[in-house]
Short mmCIF file of C-alpha atoms in Angstrom, two decimals:
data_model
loop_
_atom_site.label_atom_id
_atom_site.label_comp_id
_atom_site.label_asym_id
_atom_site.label_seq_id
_atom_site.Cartn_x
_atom_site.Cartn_y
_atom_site.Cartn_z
CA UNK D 1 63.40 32.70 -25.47
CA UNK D 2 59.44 32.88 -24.81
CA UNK D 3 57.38 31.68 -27.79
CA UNK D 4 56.49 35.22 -29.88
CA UNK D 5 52.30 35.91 -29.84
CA UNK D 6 50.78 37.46 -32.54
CA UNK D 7 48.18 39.88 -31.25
CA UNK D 8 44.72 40.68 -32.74
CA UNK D 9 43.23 44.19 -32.70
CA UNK D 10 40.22 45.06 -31.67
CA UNK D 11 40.02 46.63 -35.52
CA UNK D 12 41.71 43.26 -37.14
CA UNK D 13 39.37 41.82 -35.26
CA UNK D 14 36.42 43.34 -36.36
CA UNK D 15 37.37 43.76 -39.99
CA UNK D 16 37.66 39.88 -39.55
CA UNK D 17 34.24 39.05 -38.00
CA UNK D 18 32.20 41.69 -40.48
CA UNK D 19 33.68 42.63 -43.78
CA UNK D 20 36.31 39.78 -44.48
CA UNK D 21 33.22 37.58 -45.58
CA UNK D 22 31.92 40.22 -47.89
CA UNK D 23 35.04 40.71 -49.76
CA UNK D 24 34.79 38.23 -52.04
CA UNK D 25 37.25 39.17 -54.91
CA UNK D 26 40.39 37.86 -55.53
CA UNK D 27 41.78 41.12 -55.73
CA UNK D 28 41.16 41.79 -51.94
CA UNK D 29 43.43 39.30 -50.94
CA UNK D 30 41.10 38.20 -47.90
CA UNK D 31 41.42 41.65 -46.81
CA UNK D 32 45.19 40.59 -45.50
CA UNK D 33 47.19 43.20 -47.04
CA UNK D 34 47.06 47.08 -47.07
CA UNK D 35 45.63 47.53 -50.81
CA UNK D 36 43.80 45.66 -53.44
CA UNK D 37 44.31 45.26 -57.12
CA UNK D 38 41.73 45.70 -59.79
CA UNK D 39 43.55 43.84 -62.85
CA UNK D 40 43.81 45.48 -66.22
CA UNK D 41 41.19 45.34 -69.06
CA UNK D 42 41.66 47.47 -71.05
CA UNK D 43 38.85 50.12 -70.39
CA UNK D 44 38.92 53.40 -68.52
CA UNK D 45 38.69 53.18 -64.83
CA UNK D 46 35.96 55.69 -63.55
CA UNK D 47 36.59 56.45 -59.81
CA UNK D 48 33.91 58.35 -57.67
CA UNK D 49 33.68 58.86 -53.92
CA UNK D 50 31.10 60.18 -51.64
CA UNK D 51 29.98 59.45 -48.06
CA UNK D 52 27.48 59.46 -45.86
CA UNK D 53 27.53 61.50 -42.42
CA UNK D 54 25.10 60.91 -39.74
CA UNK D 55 22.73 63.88 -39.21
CA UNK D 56 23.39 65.12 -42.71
CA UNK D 57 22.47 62.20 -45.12
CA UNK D 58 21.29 59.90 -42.74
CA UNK D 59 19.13 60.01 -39.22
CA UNK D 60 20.60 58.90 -36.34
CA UNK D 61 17.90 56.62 -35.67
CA UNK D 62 17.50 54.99 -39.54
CA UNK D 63 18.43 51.22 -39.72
CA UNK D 64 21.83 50.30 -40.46
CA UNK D 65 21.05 48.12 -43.82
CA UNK D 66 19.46 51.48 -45.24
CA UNK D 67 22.63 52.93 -43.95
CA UNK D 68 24.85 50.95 -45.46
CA UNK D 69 22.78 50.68 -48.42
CA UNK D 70 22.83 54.21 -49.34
CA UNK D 71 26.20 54.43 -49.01
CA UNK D 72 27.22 52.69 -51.25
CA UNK D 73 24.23 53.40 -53.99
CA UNK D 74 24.62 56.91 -54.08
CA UNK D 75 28.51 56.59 -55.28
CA UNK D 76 26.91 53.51 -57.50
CA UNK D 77 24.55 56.17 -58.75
CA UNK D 78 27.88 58.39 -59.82
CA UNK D 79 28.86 55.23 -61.82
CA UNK D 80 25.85 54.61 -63.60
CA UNK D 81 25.88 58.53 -65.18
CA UNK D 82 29.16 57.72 -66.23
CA UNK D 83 28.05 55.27 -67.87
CA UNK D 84 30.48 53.02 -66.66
CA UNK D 85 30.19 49.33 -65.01
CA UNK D 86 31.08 48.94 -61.19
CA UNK D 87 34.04 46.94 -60.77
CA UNK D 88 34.48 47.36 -56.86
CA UNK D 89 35.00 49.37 -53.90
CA UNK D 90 36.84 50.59 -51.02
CA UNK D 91 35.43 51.73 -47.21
CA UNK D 92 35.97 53.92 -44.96
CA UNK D 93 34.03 53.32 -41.43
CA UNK D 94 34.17 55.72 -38.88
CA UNK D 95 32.77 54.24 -35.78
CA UNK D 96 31.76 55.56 -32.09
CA UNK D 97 32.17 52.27 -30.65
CA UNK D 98 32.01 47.95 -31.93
CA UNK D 99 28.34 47.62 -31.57
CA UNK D 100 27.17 44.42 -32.68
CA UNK D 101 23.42 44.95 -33.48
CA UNK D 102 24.68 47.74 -35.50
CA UNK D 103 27.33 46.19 -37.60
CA UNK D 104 26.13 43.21 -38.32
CA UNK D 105 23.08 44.46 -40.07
CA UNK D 106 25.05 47.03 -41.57
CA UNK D 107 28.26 44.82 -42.85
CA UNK D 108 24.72 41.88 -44.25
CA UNK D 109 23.11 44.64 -46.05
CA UNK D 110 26.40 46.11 -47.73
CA UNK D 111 27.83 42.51 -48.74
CA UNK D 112 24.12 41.92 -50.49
CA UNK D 113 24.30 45.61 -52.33
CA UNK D 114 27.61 44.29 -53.29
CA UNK D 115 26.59 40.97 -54.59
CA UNK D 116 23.37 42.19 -56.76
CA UNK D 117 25.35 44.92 -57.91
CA UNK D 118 28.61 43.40 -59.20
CA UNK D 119 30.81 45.90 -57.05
CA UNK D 120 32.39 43.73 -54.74
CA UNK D 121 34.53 45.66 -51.35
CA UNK D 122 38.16 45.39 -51.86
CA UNK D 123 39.21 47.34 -49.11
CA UNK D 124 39.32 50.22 -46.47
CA UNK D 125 39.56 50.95 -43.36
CA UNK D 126 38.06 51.02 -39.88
CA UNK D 127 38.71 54.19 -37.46
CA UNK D 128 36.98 55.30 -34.12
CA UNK D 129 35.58 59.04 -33.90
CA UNK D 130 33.58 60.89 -30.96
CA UNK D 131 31.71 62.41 -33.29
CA UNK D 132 28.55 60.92 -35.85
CA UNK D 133 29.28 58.12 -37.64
CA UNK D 134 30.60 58.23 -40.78
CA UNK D 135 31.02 56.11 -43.97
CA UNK D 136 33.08 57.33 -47.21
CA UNK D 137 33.10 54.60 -50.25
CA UNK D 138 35.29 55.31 -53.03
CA UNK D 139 33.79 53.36 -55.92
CA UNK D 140 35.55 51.90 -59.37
CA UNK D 141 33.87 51.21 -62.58
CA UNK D 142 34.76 50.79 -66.15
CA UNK D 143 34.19 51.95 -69.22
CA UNK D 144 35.53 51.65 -72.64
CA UNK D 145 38.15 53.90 -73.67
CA UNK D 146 37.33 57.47 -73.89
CA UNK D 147 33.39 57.16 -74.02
CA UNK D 148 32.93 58.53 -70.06
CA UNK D 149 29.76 60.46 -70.22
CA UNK D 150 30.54 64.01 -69.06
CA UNK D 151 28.54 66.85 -67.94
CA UNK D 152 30.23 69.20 -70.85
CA UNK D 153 28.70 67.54 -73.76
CA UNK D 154 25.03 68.85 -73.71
CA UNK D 155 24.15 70.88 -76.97
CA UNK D 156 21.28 72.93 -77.91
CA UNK D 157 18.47 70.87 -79.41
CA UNK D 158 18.75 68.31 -76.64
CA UNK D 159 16.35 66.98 -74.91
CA UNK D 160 16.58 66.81 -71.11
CA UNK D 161 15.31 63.79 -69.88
CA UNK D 162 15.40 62.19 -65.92
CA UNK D 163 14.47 58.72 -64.95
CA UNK D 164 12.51 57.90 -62.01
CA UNK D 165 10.44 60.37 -60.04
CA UNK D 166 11.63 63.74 -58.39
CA UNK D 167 11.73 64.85 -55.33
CA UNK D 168 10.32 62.04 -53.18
CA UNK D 169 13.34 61.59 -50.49
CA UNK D 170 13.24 65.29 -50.08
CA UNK D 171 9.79 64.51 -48.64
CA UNK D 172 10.40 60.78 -46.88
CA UNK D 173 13.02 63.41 -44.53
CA UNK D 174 9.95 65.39 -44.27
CA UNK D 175 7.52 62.92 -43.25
CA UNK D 176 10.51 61.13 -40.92
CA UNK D 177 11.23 64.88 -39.34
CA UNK D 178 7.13 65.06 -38.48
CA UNK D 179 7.16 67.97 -41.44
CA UNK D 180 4.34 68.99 -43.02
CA UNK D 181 4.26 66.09 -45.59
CA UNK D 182 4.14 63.94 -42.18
CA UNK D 183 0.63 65.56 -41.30
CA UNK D 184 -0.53 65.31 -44.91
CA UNK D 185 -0.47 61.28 -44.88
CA UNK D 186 -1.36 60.79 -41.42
CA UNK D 187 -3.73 58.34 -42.99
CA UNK D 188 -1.66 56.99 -45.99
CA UNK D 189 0.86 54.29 -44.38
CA UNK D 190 2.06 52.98 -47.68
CA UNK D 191 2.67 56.50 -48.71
CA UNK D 192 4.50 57.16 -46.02
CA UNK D 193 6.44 54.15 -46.18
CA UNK D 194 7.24 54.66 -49.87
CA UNK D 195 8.61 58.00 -49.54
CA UNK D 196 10.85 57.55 -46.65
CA UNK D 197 12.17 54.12 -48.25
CA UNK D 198 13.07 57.02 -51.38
CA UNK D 199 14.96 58.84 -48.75
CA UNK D 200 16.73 56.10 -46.87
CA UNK D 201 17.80 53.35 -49.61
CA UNK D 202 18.14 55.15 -53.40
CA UNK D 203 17.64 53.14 -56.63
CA UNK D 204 20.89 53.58 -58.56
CA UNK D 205 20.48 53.15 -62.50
CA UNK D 206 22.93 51.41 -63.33
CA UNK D 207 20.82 49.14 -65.42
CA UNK D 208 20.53 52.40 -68.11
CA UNK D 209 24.39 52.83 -67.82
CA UNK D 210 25.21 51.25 -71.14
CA UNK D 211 22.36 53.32 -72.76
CA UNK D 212 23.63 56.50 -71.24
CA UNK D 213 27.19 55.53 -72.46
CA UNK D 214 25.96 55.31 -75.59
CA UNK D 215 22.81 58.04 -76.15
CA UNK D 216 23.31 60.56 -73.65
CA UNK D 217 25.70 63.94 -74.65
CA UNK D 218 25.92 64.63 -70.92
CA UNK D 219 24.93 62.84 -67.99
CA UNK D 220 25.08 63.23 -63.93
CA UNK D 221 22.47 61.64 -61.21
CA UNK D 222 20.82 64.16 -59.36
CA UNK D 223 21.59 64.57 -55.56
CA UNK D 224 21.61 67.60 -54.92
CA UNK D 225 18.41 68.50 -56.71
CA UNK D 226 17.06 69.00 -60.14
CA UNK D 227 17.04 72.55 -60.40
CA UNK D 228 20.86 72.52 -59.07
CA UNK D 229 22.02 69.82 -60.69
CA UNK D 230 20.84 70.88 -64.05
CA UNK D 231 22.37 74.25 -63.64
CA UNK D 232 25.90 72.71 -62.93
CA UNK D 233 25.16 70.21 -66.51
CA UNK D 234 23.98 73.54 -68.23
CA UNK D 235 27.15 75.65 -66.71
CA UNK D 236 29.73 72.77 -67.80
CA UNK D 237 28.10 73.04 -71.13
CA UNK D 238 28.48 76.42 -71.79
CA UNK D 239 24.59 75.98 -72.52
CA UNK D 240 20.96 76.98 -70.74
CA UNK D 241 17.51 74.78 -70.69
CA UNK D 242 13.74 75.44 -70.71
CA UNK D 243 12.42 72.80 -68.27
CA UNK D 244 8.28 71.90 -68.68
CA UNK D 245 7.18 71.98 -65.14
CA UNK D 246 4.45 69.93 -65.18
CA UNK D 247 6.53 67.10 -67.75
CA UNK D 248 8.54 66.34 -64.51
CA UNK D 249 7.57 62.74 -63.60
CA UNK D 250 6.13 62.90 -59.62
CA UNK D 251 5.06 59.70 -57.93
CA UNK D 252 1.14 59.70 -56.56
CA UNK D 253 2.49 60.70 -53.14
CA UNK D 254 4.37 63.40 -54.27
CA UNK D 255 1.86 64.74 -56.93
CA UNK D 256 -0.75 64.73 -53.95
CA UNK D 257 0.82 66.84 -51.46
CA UNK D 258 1.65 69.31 -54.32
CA UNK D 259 -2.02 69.12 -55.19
CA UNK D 260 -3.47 69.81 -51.73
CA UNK D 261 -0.38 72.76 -51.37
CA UNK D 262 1.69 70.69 -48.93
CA UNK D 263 4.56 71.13 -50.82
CA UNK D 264 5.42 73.64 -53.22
CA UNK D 265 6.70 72.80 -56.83
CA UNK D 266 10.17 74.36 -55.77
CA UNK D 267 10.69 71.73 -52.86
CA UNK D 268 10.31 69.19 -55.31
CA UNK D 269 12.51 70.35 -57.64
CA UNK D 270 15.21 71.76 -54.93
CA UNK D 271 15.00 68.94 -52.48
CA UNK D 272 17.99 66.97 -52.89
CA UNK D 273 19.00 62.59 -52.39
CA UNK D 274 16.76 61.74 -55.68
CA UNK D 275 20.08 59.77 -57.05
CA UNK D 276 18.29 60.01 -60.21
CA UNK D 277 20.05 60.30 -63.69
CA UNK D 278 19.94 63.69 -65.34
CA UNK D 279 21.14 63.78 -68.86
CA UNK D 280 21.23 65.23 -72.53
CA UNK D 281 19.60 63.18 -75.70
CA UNK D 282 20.22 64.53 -78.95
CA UNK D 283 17.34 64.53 -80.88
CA UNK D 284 18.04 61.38 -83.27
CA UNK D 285 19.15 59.32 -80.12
CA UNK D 286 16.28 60.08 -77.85
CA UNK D 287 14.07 57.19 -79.20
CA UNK D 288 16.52 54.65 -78.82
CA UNK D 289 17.20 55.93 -75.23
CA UNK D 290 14.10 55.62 -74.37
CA UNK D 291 13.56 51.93 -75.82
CA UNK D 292 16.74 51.39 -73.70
CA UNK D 293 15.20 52.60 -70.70
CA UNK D 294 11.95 50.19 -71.12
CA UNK D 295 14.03 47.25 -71.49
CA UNK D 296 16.23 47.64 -68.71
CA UNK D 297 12.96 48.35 -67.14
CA UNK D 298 13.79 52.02 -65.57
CA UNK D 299 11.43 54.75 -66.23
CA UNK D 300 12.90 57.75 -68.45
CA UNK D 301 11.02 60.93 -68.77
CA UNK D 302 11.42 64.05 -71.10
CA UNK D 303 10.75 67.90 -69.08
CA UNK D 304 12.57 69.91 -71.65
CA UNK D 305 15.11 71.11 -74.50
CA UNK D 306 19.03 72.32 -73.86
CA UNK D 307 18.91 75.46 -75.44
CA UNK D 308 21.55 78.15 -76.45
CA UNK D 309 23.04 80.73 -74.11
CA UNK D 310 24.61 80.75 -70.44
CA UNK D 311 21.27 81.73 -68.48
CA UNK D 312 20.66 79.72 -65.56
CA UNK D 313 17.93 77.42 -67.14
CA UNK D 314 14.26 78.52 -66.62
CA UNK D 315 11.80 76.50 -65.44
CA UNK D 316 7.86 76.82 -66.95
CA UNK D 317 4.46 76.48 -65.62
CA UNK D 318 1.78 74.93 -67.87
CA UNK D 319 1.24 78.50 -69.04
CA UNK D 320 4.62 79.11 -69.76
CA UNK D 321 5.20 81.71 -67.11
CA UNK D 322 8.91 81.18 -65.70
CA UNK D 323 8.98 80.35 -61.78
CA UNK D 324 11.20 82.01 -59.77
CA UNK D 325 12.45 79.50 -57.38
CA UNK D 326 14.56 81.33 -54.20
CA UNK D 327 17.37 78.65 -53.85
CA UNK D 328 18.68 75.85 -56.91
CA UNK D 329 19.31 73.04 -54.63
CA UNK D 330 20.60 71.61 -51.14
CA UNK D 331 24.16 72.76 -49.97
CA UNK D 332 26.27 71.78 -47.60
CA UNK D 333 27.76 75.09 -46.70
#
């Protein structure tokens, strides 16, 4: 009888060479078997999942780190509203072809996310497609039992608060599309820079996620826009807000082009891949959220009140006149 051979696929094989070194936990099983295990702790397991499709969320032509990078910060993002801790993740990788110079940048940048993040892969799986590229992460977190921060807790008297700044990857697509934004800073390379780095690589929170867990009434990270993404909190709710227009922290870039009329004020708060948080503070909480916030060194910023009713929540110029903005936030269909 001829000796048996055990052959390697081409996917084996590149599962192997790429993402077998990143998978670090024990609970991967060297990425040998067809599942993982996440062993019990007693918390709540918080599960998210999102991906990221070529020509939608990312450029064709944007580096693979930032790739893989924001794919798997946007669903760390999810976590950190949640409140909960990441505990690991699974991949999905839908490829055109093995390319090297593409994955091996891409499968560097994702183990390091993984490392400095404590969400180590577990799992997934490889697949070839004609079409774009396309990666889905399903992340896992924890949390202890029962204290997931939803979007249906928000109650009038509230404060609204974000962290970060808003609406600056809205205009890093801009500037990388050659939009208007692009023309504006023509002379402002580090503004440029900054503003596309918004777009292509997010800064999850998850340093605030114990504070959230503990402050915040309701929570979500905003990706779809603030205007949207507050109206989905306020709808959840069963409540409405008044938002302060000019409260609504803008970095120098930003706050420039609205200056000079580049941008309007609804672009900013419309434009969607922020991956900012978005919550509720009741009133006695909100200075010990904030304290939180400077500690863990991520800046939180107050633009309004939750308020009672089911109106779509109104957004206020310095003179208190409402703006009518034509669309809430990005949508896919």
């Amino acid at each position: 009888m001829a000796d048996s051979i055990t052959q390697i696929s081409g996917e084996d094989s590149l599962i192997a060479r790429y993402f077998r070194p990143i998978a670090t936990d024990p609970g991967a099983f060297n990425l040998d078997d067809d599942a993982a295990a996440l062993r019990p702790s007693g918390d709540d397991i918080v599960v998210t999942t999102d991906a990221v499709v070529e020509g939608v969320h990312f450029l064709p032509n944007d580096p693979p780190d930032t790739v893989a990078r924001k794919a798997l910060r946007v669903n760390l993002s999810d976590l950190a509203a949640k409140g909960a801790t990441p505990t690991g993740f699974v991949l999905t990788l839908a490829l055109r072809s093995a390319d090297e110079a593409w994955l091996k940048p891409f499968a560097q940048a994702l183990g390091e996310d993984a490392a400095h993040f404590g969400c180590p892969l577990l799992g997934g799986d490889t697949v070839s497609t004609p079409g774009p590229l396309m990666i889905s992460i399903t992340a896992f977190g924890r949390v202890t039992p029962g204290k997931m921060v939803h979007r249906s807790g928000a109650r009038p008297g509230d404060r609204v608060v974000v962290t970060g700044t808003i609406g600056d990857a809205a205009l890093g697509l801009d500037v990388l599309k050659n939009g208007p934004a692009a023309a504006a800073l023509a002379n402002d390379a580090a503004a440029k820079e900054a503003l596309i780095a918004r777009y292509r690589v997010p800064q999850p929170r998850n340093a605030l996620a114990n504070a959230i867990r503990d402050q915040a009434s309701a929570a979500m990270d905003v990706s779809d826009g603030l205007a949207g993404d507050l109206t989905k909190l306020c709808a959840a709710s069963g409540v409405s807000a008044a938002i302060d227009v000019p409260s609504i922290p803008l970095s120098s870039a930003a706050s420039a082009l609205l200056a000079h009329g580049t941008v309007s004020i609804e672009a900013i708060v419309t434009g969607g891949d922020d991956y900012e948080i978005l919550c509720a503070i009741p009133g006695d909480r909100f200075e010990a959220f904030i304290q939180a916030a400077r500690q863990s060194g991520v800046a939180a910023t107050s633009v309004g009140s939750i308020i009672a009713g089911t109106a779509a929540p109104v957004f206020l110029d310095a003179q208190g006149r409402e703006l009518v903005l034509k669309r809430l936030s990005y949508s896919h269909f």
